[in-house]
GROMACS .gro file of C-alpha atoms in nm:
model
  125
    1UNK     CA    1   1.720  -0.464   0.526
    2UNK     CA    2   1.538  -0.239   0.357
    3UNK     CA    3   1.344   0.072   0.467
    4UNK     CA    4   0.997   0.255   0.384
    5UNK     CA    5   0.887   0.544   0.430
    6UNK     CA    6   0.536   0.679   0.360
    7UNK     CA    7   0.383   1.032   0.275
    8UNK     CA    8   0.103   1.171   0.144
    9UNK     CA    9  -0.186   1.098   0.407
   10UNK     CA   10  -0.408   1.381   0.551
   11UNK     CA   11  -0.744   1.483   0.630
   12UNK     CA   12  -1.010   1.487   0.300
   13UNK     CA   13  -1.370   1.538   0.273
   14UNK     CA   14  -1.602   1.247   0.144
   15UNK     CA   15  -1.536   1.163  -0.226
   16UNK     CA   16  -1.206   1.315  -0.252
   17UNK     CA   17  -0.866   1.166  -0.354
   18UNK     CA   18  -0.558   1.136  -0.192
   19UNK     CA   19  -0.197   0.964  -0.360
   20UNK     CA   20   0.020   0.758  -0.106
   21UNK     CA   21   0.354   0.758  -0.176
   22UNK     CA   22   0.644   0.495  -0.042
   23UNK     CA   23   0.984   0.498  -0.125
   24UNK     CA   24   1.155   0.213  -0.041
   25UNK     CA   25   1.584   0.168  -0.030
   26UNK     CA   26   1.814  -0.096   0.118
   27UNK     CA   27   1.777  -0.333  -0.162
   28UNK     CA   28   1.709  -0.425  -0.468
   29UNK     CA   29   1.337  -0.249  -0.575
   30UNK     CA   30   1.242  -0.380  -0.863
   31UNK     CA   31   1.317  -0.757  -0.787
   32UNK     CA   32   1.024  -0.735  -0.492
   33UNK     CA   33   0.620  -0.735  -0.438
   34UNK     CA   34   0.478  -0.457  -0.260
   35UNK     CA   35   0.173  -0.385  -0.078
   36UNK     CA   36  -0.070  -0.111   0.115
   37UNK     CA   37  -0.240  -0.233   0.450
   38UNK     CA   38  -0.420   0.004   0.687
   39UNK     CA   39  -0.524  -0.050   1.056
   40UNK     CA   40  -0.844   0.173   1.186
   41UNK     CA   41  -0.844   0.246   1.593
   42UNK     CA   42  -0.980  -0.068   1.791
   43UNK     CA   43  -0.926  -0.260   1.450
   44UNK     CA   44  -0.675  -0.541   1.324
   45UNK     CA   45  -0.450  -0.449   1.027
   46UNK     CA   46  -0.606  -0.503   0.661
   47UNK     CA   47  -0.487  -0.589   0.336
   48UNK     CA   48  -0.536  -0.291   0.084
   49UNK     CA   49  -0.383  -0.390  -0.221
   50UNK     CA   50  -0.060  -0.550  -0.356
   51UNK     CA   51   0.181  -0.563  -0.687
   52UNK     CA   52   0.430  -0.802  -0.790
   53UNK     CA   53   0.769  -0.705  -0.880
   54UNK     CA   54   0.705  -0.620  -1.228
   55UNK     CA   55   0.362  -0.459  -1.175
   56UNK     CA   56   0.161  -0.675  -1.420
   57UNK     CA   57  -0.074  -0.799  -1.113
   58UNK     CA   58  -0.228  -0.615  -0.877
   59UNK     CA   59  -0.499  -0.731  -0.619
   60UNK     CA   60  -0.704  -0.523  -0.424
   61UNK     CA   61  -0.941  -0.579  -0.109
   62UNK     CA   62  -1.299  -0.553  -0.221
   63UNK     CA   63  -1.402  -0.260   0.052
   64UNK     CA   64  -1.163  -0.077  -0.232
   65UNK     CA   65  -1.196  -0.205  -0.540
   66UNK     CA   66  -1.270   0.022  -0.833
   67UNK     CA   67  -1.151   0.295  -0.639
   68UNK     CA   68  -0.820   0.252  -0.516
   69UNK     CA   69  -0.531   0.230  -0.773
   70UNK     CA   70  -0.159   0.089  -0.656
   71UNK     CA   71   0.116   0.135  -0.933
   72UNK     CA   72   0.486   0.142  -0.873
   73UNK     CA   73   0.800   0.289  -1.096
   74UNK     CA   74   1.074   0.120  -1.051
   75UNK     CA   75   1.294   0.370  -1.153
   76UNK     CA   76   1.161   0.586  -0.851
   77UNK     CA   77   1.132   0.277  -0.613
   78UNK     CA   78   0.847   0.370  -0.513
   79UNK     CA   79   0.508   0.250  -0.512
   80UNK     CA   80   0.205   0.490  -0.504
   81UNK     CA   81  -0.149   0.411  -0.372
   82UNK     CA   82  -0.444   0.642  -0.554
   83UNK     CA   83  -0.759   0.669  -0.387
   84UNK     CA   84  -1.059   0.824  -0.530
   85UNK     CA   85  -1.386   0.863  -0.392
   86UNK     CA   86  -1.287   0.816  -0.049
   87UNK     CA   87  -1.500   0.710   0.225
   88UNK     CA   88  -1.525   0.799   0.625
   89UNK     CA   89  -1.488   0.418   0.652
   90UNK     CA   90  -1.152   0.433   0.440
   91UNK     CA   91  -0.973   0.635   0.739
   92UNK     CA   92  -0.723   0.481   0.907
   93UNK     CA   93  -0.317   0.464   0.934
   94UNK     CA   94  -0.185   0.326   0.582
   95UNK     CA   95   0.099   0.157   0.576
   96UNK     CA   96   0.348   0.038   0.295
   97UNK     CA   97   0.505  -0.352   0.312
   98UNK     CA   98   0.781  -0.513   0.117
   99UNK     CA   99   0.786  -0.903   0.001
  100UNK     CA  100   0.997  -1.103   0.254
  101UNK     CA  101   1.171  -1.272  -0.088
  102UNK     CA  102   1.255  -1.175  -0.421
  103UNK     CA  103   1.035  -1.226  -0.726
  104UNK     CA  104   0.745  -1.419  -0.549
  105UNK     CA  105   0.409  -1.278  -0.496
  106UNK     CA  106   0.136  -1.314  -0.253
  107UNK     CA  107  -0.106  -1.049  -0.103
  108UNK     CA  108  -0.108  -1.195   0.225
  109UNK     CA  109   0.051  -1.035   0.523
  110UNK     CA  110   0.287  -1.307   0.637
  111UNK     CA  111   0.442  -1.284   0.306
  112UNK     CA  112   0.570  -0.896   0.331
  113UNK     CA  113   0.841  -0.891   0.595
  114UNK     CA  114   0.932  -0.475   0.593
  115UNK     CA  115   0.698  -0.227   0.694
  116UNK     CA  116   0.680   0.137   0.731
  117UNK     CA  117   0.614   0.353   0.942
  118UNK     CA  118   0.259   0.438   0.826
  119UNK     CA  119   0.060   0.725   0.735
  120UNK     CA  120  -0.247   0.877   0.881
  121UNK     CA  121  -0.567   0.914   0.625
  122UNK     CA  122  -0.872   1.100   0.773
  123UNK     CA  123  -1.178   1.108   0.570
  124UNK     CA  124  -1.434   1.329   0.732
  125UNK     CA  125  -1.796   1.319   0.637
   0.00000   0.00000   0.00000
């Protein structure tokens, strides 16, 4: 079983930057794919942006793309989420996911089975 927890979320103007972090323990860091989802009031949960095991692929949702960044350091086990040039639109509770299974990758939610406990990002305009 392996646990999450998330920090770094808080209230930022339009156009600023925030850094998730997520530490994850319980198992073996390194050997898993990771991933950011968020979930705005009255909405369903979204995929934000994943990375395999290694960190050679990433993916990213296109709402984000080109200004989100996810990166992870194994040594750390954690996995970090940089967002730059944030918009009212990106506020919402962020949270970090694990892969259900070692060294496979896939940046859909069914296939991360660990979850935190999420994060609250307000973007004000």
């Amino acid at each position: 079983q392996v646990q999450l927890v998330e920090s770094g979320g808080g209230l930022v103007q339009a156009g600023g930057s925030l850094r998730l972090s997520c530490v994850a323990s319980g198992r073996t860091f390194s050997s898993y794919a990771m991933g950011w989802f968020r979930q705005a009031p009255g909405k369903e949960r979204e995929f934000v942006a994943s990375i395999t095991w290694s960190g050679d692929i990433t993916d990213y949702a296109d709402s984000v793309k080109g200004r989100f960044t996810i990166s992870r350091d194994n040594a750390k086990n954690t996995v970090y989420l940089q967002m730059n040039s944030l918009k009212p639109e990106d506020t919402a509770v962020y949270y970090c996911a694990a892969g259900k299974y070692p060294f496979s990758y896939s940046s859909t939610s069914p296939s991360f089975g660990s979850w935190g406990q999420g994060t609250q990002v307000t973007v004000s305009s």
